[in-house]
Amino acid sequence: MSREEPKGIERDGKTKDPRESEHRLRQIVESIQEVVWLTNPEKTRMLYINPAFERIWGRTRESVYENPRSFLDAIVPEDRERIARSLPKQALGGWSEEFRVRAPDGSTRWIWAQAFPIHDETGRVYRIAGLSQDITERKRVEEDRDQFFRLSLDLFCIAGFDGYFKVLNPAWERTIGHTIDELLAEPFVNFVHPDDRAATLAELGRIAAGERTISFENRYRCKDGSYRWMLWNAIPLIDRQLCYATARDITDRKRAEEALADRSQMMSLAADVGVALQGADVREMLQGCCDAHVRHLGAAFARIWTLDPTENVLVLQASAGLYTHVDGAHSRIRVGELKIGMIAKERKPHLTNRVIDDPRISDHEWAGREGIVSFAGFPLLLGDRLIGVIGMFARHALPEAVTKAMESVAGTIALGIERRRADEALRISEERTRLVIDTALDAVVTMTDAGIIIGWNAQAEQTFGWTRDEVSGKSVVDTIVPPRLRTSFKDGLRDFLRTGASKVLDGRIEVSAVHRDGHEFPAELEIAAVRTDRSLVFSAFIRDLTERRRAEEQARKHQAELAHAWRVSTMGEMATTIAHELNTPLSTIVNYANGAVRRMRSRTADSSEILEALEAVAEQAERAARIIKTIREFVRKDVARRGDVDLNDIVREVAILAAPETAASQTTVRLELAAEVPKVNVDVIQIEQVLLNLVRNALDAMSELPPPARSLVIRTAFGAGDEVMVTVRDTGRGVPGDLAVKVFDSFYTTKPKGLGVGLSISRSIVAAHGGRLWLDSNGGPGASFTFSLPSITAAGGSGGKETK
Amino acid sequence: MTNREPTVFIVDDDEALRRSLEWLLGSVSLQAESYASANEFLEAYDPDRPGCLVLDVRLVGMSGLELQETLTARGIPLPVIIVTGHADVAMAIRVLHAGAIDLIEKPYSDQALLDRVHQAISLDAERRRERLRHAGVRARLERLTPREREVMDLVVAGKANKQIAAALHLSPKTVEVHRASVMKKLEADSIAALVRMAVAIETDGRSS
């Protein structure tokens, strides 16, 4: 209390001379900073006051000696009365007061004064001693501290280890609304957020063990039921079983932080979902999305189903977290079934933080066992279209931020699935296109609009003998067109590629192409324009016609052989009637010859008679020769010689060939020949064969009729479209409707004899001439077959075109 | 036309052949007439004209076979030689059954044809003579009374006079008278001649 303890006091008891000790004491008292005084108990006399009074009070010691109560005059009026009234208590002991005095210079000083009664031997108070100290500095500090304590926005407290607050500053009331008294009445942990209580008690434990708390956070309940975040620093005072602590309301910062955290969570989720959506396939993509939900949203597990619209079933595609299998009970969920199916059906999210009470969650027992608390499920929608469902279970309540984050990526996932499906469809289609091109029988050469090769499939390598690498970047014309044709081809291609002239685009044209080894071959060319992102490219489809030509030649040869065999067979069938036909001129000749011999022998002959006979003989010999020639030509093998002929001539010729048979069957034959028929370019023998076949069929069809009813008409006509037509009509049994098609089949016959190839071969012969053969419906009984042939005017004025 | 010379009738649809055949027959002084069809011939033919028919089996319209059958049906005994380009057994049987005297295949040797033609003409002449003879017998038969006819039939059947008398309830004397009358009326000089005459008529009547 006193800064300078007088040294003489200790020795004072040992000193023998009281005067000397009093003098030494006085010297000490005179020099100390505090005011020391001595009065009589009645306070009517100032017995001593030291010089410090003058410095602190700013008044002289003499003024107090003269008027002991005058020291009261220096006390500020607010404190003066209180002090004056308390003066009598000084004699009782323990007097201690603080008050302010105003110095003559106007400044105010805080004074702490104490007074002690001094007793005599009898115990009576005979003096009162006092000590006054200038506490202005200390007082200022205290005042500042109180001010700080009172006015601070931070919350200050002293809390006991017993769990109660001891002291709270007004900031508590301002911050959380409870009065100080209310806060002091209960263990402070009652005000802490239930989720934070355990942590708070643990922290208090650590403080009680002597640790300092720096930046501990918890939430306090406000009067209105809301919570505010507090950031704590605390210092333990172990010996007093309490701690000094300051808390700061960081709710706003926390909110901002949470918002930031939410945003960063959302962004992390979005980023990871974005990465996942780059996955190789839909399954991988969705697995990545589920992983991201587990990672960033703290899901126990997350799953994604996609809708199979054909069956209206949700198919589990990915699962992450607690469960990673995609088969099992929930691998296929019908829309409308279970919570997932309901989300799909209603197209609305389903959120719950109380799984145990949620009627839509079927397996509460499971949820309880696994500690599952919450569920969030969102439909994956593109506009109105349902793509799938994402669902997530968690072991903690899902704050809004989490469900918001889920919702925000649901659309992204839906879009991702749809894009990937489209990509896959496109990729499959591209793959297919590439496969088609590579496995195409045609050589496919892709080129730029400048005719530079950019694509060359496997067949092109085969067809032209160049590998893809060898020709890439080269001119298509220089590669596949024979040198002699290059200039004209280049011009044509350039025009085409530039103008996209639809003529070549639409149709196939025949060109000559050249192989690497220099041999030329006929090829069929078709060019298609393909528009790509950047430009127009052209695909040329080229087919080597060598094989086809060979096959066509083979087919022609086969047909010719077959036709020949058939003709020979026909002649065999006709042998009897042909023999008759030949016998007639031969008999005639024999008659004339023998008659002439007889006449000459009997010398009854005159030369004119003989001459007449010989002429007749010659004539008949020629007649026989003609028949033989016709037959020989008919069965000759190396036919297939075309010429421009009059169909009427062919009809007449066939009438001669058929004459034996028509005569034998006593059939009336009528030729109705059009007056002027344009010529046709045909193989005469083959067309004769067709016509003869029709005639003989007609005769067969009438064989069961009585001879007068047998009538055959062969008619020629010039039809529309510059076609010349020949019709053979009989009066026979006709062709029933159900056989009308069958009769043209090979080996179909209603006759007891014959191969049944006639109409089939006839039809192919006519077709090879560019014509048609068909069965007319005829009004009356009998059948009517017609074949048409293009006239040479229709065929574009062909003149003696020869095929071998 | 009082032409009693035999004529070779030719029916063939081939004109050149007809002319050549006429010419061949002419070379052996045979008279020939030719027709292009069966109908043409039937219209023109007088059954009293002797000769033979050379017929091609294949004709337009009525066939050779049909013509042959028509002639038989009309009782025209003209001998028929069938000529064909291609004979088969069935055809041969049919034409011979119908009464053709032969079937010749084309081309034929002139001698074979001429031989057949001569035979046919002879046959025709023979047939015509026979027919004439039968005609005389028939005329004489018609002179007999019914009773004389009855008696004749029994005589031809080889019955004795007594048996005839019993069968006809006549006296043997009366039968004797009728029998003499029959022999006289029929100009038969013996029972054998009478029997021959009766058989010829019977056969003739049956065949017509």
PDB file of C-alpha atoms in Angstrom, chain A residues 576-577 579-580 583-599 602 604 609-610 612-613 619-620 623 660 663-664 666 707, chain B residues 12-14 16-28 56 58-63 66 84-86 106-111 113-114:
ATOM      1  CA  THR A 576     -43.512 -86.723-137.586  1.00  0.00           C
ATOM      2  CA  THR A 577     -45.039 -83.704-139.090  1.00  0.00           C
ATOM      3  CA  ALA A 579     -41.296 -85.926-142.128  1.00  0.00           C
ATOM      4  CA  HIS A 580     -44.677 -85.502-143.740  1.00  0.00           C
ATOM      5  CA  ASN A 583     -42.243 -86.437-147.918  1.00  0.00           C
ATOM      6  CA  THR A 584     -44.610 -84.444-150.000  1.00  0.00           C
ATOM      7  CA  PRO A 585     -42.062 -82.778-152.270  1.00  0.00           C
ATOM      8  CA  LEU A 586     -40.016 -85.969-152.308  1.00  0.00           C
ATOM      9  CA  SER A 587     -43.006 -88.015-153.422  1.00  0.00           C
ATOM     10  CA  THR A 588     -43.795 -85.439-156.029  1.00  0.00           C
ATOM     11  CA  ILE A 589     -40.271 -85.649-157.346  1.00  0.00           C
ATOM     12  CA  VAL A 590     -40.358 -89.426-157.375  1.00  0.00           C
ATOM     13  CA  ASN A 591     -43.647 -89.419-159.253  1.00  0.00           C
ATOM     14  CA  TYR A 592     -42.362 -87.089-161.957  1.00  0.00           C
ATOM     15  CA  ALA A 593     -39.069 -88.886-162.275  1.00  0.00           C
ATOM     16  CA  ASN A 594     -40.569 -92.346-162.555  1.00  0.00           C
ATOM     17  CA  GLY A 595     -43.300 -91.146-164.850  1.00  0.00           C
ATOM     18  CA  ALA A 596     -40.684 -89.614-167.128  1.00  0.00           C
ATOM     19  CA  VAL A 597     -38.674 -92.818-167.147  1.00  0.00           C
ATOM     20  CA  ARG A 598     -41.727 -94.861-168.109  1.00  0.00           C
ATOM     21  CA  ARG A 599     -42.736 -92.513-170.843  1.00  0.00           C
ATOM     22  CA  SER A 602     -42.358 -96.700-173.834  1.00  0.00           C
ATOM     23  CA  THR A 604     -44.645 -92.343-175.749  1.00  0.00           C
ATOM     24  CA  GLU A 609     -43.956 -83.214-171.348  1.00  0.00           C
ATOM     25  CA  ILE A 610     -40.581 -84.294-170.042  1.00  0.00           C
ATOM     26  CA  GLU A 612     -42.539 -79.852-167.752  1.00  0.00           C
ATOM     27  CA  ALA A 613     -41.866 -82.758-165.436  1.00  0.00           C
ATOM     28  CA  GLU A 619     -39.233 -76.899-158.069  1.00  0.00           C
ATOM     29  CA  GLN A 620     -40.104 -79.611-155.623  1.00  0.00           C
ATOM     30  CA  ARG A 623     -39.156 -76.807-151.854  1.00  0.00           C
ATOM     31  CA  PRO A 660     -47.426 -79.528-140.768  1.00  0.00           C
ATOM     32  CA  ALA A 663     -52.570 -79.201-141.011  1.00  0.00           C
ATOM     33  CA  ALA A 664     -52.363 -82.458-139.106  1.00  0.00           C
ATOM     34  CA  GLN A 666     -56.916 -79.636-139.006  1.00  0.00           C
ATOM     35  CA  PRO A 707     -61.522 -80.144-135.686  1.00  0.00           C
TER      36      PRO A 707
ATOM     37  CA  ASP B  12     -54.546 -84.913-151.778  1.00  0.00           C
ATOM     38  CA  ASP B  13     -54.228 -81.351-150.443  1.00  0.00           C
ATOM     39  CA  ASP B  14     -50.897 -80.790-152.112  1.00  0.00           C
ATOM     40  CA  ALA B  16     -47.935 -80.433-156.851  1.00  0.00           C
ATOM     41  CA  LEU B  17     -48.254 -83.951-155.598  1.00  0.00           C
ATOM     42  CA  ARG B  18     -51.644 -84.381-157.288  1.00  0.00           C
ATOM     43  CA  ARG B  19     -50.265 -83.213-160.625  1.00  0.00           C
ATOM     44  CA  SER B  20     -47.214 -85.461-160.325  1.00  0.00           C
ATOM     45  CA  LEU B  21     -49.376 -88.471-159.557  1.00  0.00           C
ATOM     46  CA  GLU B  22     -51.654 -87.750-162.483  1.00  0.00           C
ATOM     47  CA  TRP B  23     -48.544 -87.487-164.631  1.00  0.00           C
ATOM     48  CA  LEU B  24     -47.175 -90.810-163.366  1.00  0.00           C
ATOM     49  CA  LEU B  25     -50.469 -92.589-163.973  1.00  0.00           C
ATOM     50  CA  GLY B  26     -50.649 -90.987-167.389  1.00  0.00           C
ATOM     51  CA  SER B  27     -47.302 -92.537-168.220  1.00  0.00           C
ATOM     52  CA  VAL B  28     -48.949 -95.984-167.973  1.00  0.00           C
ATOM     53  CA  ASP B  56     -53.819 -89.180-148.534  1.00  0.00           C
ATOM     54  CA  ARG B  58     -53.844 -86.249-143.851  1.00  0.00           C
ATOM     55  CA  LEU B  59     -56.158 -83.759-145.345  1.00  0.00           C
ATOM     56  CA  VAL B  60     -57.488 -80.411-144.361  1.00  0.00           C
ATOM     57  CA  GLY B  61     -61.087 -80.724-143.368  1.00  0.00           C
ATOM     58  CA  MET B  62     -62.457 -84.285-143.638  1.00  0.00           C
ATOM     59  CA  SER B  63     -59.589 -86.704-143.175  1.00  0.00           C
ATOM     60  CA  GLU B  66     -63.341 -90.273-142.585  1.00  0.00           C
ATOM     61  CA  THR B  84     -49.403 -91.737-145.813  1.00  0.00           C
ATOM     62  CA  GLY B  85     -46.216 -89.955-144.901  1.00  0.00           C
ATOM     63  CA  HIS B  86     -45.876 -91.781-141.649  1.00  0.00           C
ATOM     64  CA  LYS B 106     -44.556 -92.030-148.903  1.00  0.00           C
ATOM     65  CA  PRO B 107     -42.235 -91.758-150.597  1.00  0.00           C
ATOM     66  CA  TYR B 108     -43.278 -94.883-152.476  1.00  0.00           C
ATOM     67  CA  SER B 109     -41.807 -96.723-155.438  1.00  0.00           C
ATOM     68  CA  ASP B 110     -43.826 -96.051-158.535  1.00  0.00           C
ATOM     69  CA  GLN B 111     -44.073 -99.767-159.305  1.00  0.00           C
ATOM     70  CA  LEU B 113     -48.171 -97.840-156.406  1.00  0.00           C
ATOM     71  CA  LEU B 114     -48.969 -98.792-159.983  1.00  0.00           C
TER      72      LEU B 114
END
